[in-house]
Short mmCIF file of C-alpha atoms in Angstrom, two decimals:
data_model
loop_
_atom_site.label_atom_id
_atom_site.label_comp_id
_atom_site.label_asym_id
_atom_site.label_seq_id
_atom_site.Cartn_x
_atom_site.Cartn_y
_atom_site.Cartn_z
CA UNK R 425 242.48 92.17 62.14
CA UNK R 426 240.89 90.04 65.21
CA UNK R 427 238.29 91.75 66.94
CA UNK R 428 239.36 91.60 70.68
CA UNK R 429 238.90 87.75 70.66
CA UNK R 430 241.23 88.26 73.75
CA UNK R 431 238.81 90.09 75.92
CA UNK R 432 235.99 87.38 75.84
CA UNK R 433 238.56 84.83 75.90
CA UNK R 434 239.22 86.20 78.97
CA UNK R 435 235.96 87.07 80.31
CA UNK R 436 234.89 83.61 79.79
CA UNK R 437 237.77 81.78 80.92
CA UNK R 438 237.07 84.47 84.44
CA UNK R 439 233.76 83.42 85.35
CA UNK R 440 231.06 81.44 83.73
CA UNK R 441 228.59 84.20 84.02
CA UNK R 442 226.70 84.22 80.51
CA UNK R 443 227.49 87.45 78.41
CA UNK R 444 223.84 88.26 78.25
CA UNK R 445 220.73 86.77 80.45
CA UNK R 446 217.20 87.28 80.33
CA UNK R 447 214.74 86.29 82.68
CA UNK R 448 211.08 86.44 83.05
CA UNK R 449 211.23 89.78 80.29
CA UNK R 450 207.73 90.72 78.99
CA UNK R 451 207.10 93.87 77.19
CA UNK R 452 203.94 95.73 76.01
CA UNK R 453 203.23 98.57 73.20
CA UNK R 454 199.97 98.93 74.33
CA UNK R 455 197.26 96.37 74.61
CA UNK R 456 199.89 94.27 72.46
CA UNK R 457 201.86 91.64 74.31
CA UNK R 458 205.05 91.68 72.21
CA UNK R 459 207.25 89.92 74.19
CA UNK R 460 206.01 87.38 76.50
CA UNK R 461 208.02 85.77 79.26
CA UNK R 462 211.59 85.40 77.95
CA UNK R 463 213.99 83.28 79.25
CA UNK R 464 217.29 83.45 77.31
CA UNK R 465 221.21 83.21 77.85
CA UNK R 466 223.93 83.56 75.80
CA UNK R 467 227.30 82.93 76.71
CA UNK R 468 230.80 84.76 75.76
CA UNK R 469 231.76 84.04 72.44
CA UNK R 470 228.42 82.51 71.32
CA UNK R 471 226.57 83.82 68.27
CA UNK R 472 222.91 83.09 68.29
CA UNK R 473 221.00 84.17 65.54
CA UNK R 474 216.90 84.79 66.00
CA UNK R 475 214.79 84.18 63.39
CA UNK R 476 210.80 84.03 63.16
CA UNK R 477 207.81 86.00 61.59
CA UNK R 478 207.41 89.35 61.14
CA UNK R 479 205.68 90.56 64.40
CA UNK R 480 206.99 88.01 66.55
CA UNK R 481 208.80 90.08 68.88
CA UNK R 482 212.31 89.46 67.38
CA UNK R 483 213.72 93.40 66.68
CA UNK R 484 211.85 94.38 70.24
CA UNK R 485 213.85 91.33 71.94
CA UNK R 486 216.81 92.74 70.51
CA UNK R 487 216.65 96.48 71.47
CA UNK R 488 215.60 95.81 74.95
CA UNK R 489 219.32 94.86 75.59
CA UNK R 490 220.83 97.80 75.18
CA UNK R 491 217.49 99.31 76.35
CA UNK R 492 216.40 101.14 73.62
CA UNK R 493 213.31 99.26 74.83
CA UNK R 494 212.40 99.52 78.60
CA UNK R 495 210.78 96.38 79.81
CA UNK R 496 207.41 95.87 81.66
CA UNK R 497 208.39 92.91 83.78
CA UNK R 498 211.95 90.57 84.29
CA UNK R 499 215.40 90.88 84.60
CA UNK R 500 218.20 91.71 81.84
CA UNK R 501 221.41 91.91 82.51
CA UNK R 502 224.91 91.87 80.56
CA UNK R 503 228.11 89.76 81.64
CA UNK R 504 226.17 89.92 85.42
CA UNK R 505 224.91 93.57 85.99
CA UNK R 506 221.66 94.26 85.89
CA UNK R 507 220.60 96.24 83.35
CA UNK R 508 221.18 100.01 84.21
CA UNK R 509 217.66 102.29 83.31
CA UNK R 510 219.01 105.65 82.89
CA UNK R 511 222.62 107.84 83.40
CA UNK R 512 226.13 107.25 83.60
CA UNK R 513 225.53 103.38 84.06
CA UNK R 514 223.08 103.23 81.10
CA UNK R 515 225.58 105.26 78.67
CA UNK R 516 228.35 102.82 79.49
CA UNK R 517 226.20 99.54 78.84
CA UNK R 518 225.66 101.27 75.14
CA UNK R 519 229.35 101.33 75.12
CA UNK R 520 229.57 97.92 75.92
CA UNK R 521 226.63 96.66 73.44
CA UNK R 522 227.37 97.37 70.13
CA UNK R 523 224.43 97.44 67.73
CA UNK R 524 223.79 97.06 63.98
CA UNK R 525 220.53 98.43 63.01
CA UNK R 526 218.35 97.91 59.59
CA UNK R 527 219.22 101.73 58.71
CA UNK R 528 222.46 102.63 59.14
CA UNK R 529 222.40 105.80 61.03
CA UNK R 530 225.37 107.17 60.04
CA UNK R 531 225.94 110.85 60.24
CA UNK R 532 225.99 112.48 56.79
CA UNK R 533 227.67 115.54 57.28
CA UNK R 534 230.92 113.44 58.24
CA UNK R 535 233.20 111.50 56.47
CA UNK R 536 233.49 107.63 57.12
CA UNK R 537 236.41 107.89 59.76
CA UNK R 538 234.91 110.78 61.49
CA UNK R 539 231.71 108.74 62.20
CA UNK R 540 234.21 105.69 63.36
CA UNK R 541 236.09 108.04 65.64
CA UNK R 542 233.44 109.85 66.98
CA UNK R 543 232.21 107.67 70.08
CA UNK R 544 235.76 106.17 71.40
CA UNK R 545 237.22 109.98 71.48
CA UNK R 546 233.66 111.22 73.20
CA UNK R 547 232.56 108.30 75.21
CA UNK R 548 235.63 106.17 76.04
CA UNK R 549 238.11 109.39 75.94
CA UNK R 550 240.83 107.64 73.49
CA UNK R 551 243.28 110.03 72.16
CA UNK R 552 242.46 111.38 68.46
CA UNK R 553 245.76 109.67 66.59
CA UNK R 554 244.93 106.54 68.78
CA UNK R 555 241.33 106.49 67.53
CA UNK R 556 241.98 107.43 63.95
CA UNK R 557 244.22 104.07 63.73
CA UNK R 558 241.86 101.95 65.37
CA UNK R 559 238.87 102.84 63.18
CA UNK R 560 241.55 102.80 59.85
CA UNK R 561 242.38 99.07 60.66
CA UNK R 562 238.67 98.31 61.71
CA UNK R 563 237.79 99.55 58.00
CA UNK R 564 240.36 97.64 56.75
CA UNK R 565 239.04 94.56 58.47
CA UNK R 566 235.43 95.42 56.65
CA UNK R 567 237.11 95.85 53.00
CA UNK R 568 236.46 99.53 52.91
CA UNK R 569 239.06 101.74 54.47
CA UNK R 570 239.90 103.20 50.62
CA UNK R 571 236.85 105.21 51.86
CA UNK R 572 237.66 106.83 54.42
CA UNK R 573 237.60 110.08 53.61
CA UNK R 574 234.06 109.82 51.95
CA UNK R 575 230.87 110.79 53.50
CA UNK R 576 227.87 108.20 53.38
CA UNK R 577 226.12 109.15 50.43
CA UNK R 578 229.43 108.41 48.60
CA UNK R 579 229.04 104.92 49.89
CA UNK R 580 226.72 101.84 48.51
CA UNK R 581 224.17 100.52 51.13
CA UNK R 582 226.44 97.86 51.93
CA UNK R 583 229.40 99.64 52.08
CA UNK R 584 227.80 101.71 54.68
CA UNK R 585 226.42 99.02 56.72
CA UNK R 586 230.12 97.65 57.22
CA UNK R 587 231.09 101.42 58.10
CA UNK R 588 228.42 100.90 60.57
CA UNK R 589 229.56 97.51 61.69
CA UNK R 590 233.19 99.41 62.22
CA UNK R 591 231.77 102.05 64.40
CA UNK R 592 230.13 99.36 66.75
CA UNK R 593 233.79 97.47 66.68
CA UNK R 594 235.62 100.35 67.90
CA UNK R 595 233.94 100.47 70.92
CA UNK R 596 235.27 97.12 71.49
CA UNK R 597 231.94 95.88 72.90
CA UNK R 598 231.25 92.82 74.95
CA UNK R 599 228.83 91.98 72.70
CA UNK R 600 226.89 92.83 69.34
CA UNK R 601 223.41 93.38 68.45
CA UNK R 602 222.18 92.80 64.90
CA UNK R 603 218.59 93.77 63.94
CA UNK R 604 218.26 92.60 60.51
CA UNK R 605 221.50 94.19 59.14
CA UNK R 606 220.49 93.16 55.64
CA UNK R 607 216.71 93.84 54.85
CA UNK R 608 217.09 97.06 53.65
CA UNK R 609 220.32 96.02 50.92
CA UNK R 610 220.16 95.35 47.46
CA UNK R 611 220.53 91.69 47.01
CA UNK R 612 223.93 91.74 45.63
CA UNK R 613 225.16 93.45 48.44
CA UNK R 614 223.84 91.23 51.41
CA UNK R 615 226.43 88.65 51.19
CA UNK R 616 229.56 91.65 51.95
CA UNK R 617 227.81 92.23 55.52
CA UNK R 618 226.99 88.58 56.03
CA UNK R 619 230.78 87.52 54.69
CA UNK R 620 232.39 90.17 57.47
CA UNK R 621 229.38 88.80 60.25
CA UNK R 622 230.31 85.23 59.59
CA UNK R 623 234.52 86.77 60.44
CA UNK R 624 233.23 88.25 63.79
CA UNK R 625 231.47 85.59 64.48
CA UNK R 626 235.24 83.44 64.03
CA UNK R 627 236.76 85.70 65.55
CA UNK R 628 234.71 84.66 68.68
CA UNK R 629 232.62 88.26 68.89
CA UNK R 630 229.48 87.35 71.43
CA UNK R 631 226.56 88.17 68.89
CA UNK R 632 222.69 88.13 68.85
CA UNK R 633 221.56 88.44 65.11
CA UNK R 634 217.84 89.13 63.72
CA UNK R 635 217.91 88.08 60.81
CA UNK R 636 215.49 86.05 58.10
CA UNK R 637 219.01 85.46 56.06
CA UNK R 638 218.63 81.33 56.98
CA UNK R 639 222.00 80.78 55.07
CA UNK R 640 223.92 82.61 57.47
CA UNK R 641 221.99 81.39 60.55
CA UNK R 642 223.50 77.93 59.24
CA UNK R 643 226.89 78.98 58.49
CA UNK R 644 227.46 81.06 61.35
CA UNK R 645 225.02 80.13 64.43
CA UNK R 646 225.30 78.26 67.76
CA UNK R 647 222.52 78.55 68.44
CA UNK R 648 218.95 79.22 66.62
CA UNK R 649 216.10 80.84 68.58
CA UNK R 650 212.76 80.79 67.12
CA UNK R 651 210.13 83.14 68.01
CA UNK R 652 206.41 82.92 67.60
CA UNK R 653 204.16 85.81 68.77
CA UNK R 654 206.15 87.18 71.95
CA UNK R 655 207.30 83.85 72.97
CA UNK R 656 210.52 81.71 72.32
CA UNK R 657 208.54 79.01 70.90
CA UNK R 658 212.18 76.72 69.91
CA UNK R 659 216.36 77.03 70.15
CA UNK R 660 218.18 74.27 69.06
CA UNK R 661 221.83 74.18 66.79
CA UNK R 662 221.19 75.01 63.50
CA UNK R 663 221.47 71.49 61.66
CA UNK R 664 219.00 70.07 64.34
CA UNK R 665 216.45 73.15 64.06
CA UNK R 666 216.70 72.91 59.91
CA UNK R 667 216.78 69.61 60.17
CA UNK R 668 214.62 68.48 62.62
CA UNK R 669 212.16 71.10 63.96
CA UNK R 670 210.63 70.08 66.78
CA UNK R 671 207.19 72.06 66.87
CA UNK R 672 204.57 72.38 64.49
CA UNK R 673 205.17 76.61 64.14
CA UNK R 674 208.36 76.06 63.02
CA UNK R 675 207.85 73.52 60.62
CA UNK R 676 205.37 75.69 58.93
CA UNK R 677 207.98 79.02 59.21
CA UNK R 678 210.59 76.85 57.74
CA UNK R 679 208.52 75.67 55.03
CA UNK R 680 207.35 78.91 54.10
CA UNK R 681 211.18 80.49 54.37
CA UNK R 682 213.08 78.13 52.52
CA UNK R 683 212.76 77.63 48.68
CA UNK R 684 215.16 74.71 48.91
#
């Protein structure tokens, strides 16, 4: 099943607005300065995929965009609004922003298709028969709808990260978040969620990925965005940033990340 490659077809062929636009964003837990004058865009239908460090600022860059974050200072805004801080406008942006999280944050006291159908019957009112065949072909399209009817802790860790990955998708975002959707996998099930990413991502789903899984930043990316203590240090395509890094910091990261 395609995942609404028609609505950012659309959206970009409409206006040339990017999907997602930061300007000037800084952020602070504290005295700490984790994110330091950003300046990013990403268009419809681009994936870009941020890698970097640990502490760099990458999983706070992601969650101020659907604001699970609030910002200090700058400008966010998605497909040209502004970034709505609290109510009605805030709960439809989350509608609108899908996001895949290191935990999976399913609930456990319902079954697979109940924790698909749960947010398009509440949030964008779709009829119960309507919703329950949306989310069945959504976990067909992530190789699990034989468990449906199961509740989480029937399901593998990377089974239910792609019953995660189908909740976000029947929302039909604009976009999709991913904050390191493998790191807490066994290794044998990373490549399942990074074989269904790598379809979205096809399928021309607008994504922004965290991820230290370099493979699929070079299968999959645009664009690479590396990040260095707060700060966007590098972005570049992927052959020319593994191939040709053009700053010192990433050099060393890229030395220190890849084996081979």
């Amino acid at each position: 099943m395609a995942v609404s490659p028609e609505h950012h077809a659309g959206a970009s062929a409409a206006t040339p607005t990017p999907m997602v636009s930061l300007r000037g964003v800084n952020k602070h837990f504290g005295e700490l300065h984790v994110l330091r004058d950003i300046e990013l865009e990403v268009a419809a239908r681009e994936v870009v995929v941020v890698v970097g460090p640990s502490g760099s600022g990458k999983s706070t860059l992601c969650r101020t965009i659907n604001r699970l974050e609030p910002i200090d200072a700058g400008e966010i805004r998605i497909d040209g609004d502004i970034l709505p801080t609290e109510g009605a406008g805030l709960a439809q942006l989350r509608a609108d922003v899908g996001m895949v999280f290191q935990s999976f944050n399913l609930f456990a006291h319902r079954t697979i298709l109940d924790n698909v159908t749960l947010a398009p019957m509440q949030v964008r009112k779709s009829k119960r028969a309507a919703a329950e065949a949306e989310a069945m072909a959504l976990l067909e399209r992530v190789g699990i709808a034989d468990k449906a009817g199961h509740f989480p802790a029937q399901l593998s860790g990377g089974q239910q990260q792609r019953a995660a990955m189908a909740r976000a998708l029947a929302m039909r975002p604009k976009v999709m978040l991913f904050d390191e959707p493998t790191s807490a996998l066994d290794p044998e099930m990373v490549g399942e969620v990074l074989d269904v990413m790598v379809g979205l991502a096809r399928e021309g789903m607008t994504m922004i990925v965290v991820t230290h899984e370099m493979g699929f930043a070079r299968r999959a990316a645009d664009r690479v965005v590396f990040m260095d203590q707060g700060r966007i240090v590098e972005q570049n395509t992927p052959a020319a940033f593994f191939d040709a890094p053009q700053t010192d910091r990433a050099r060393s990261f890229l030395a220190s990340v890849l084996t081979h």
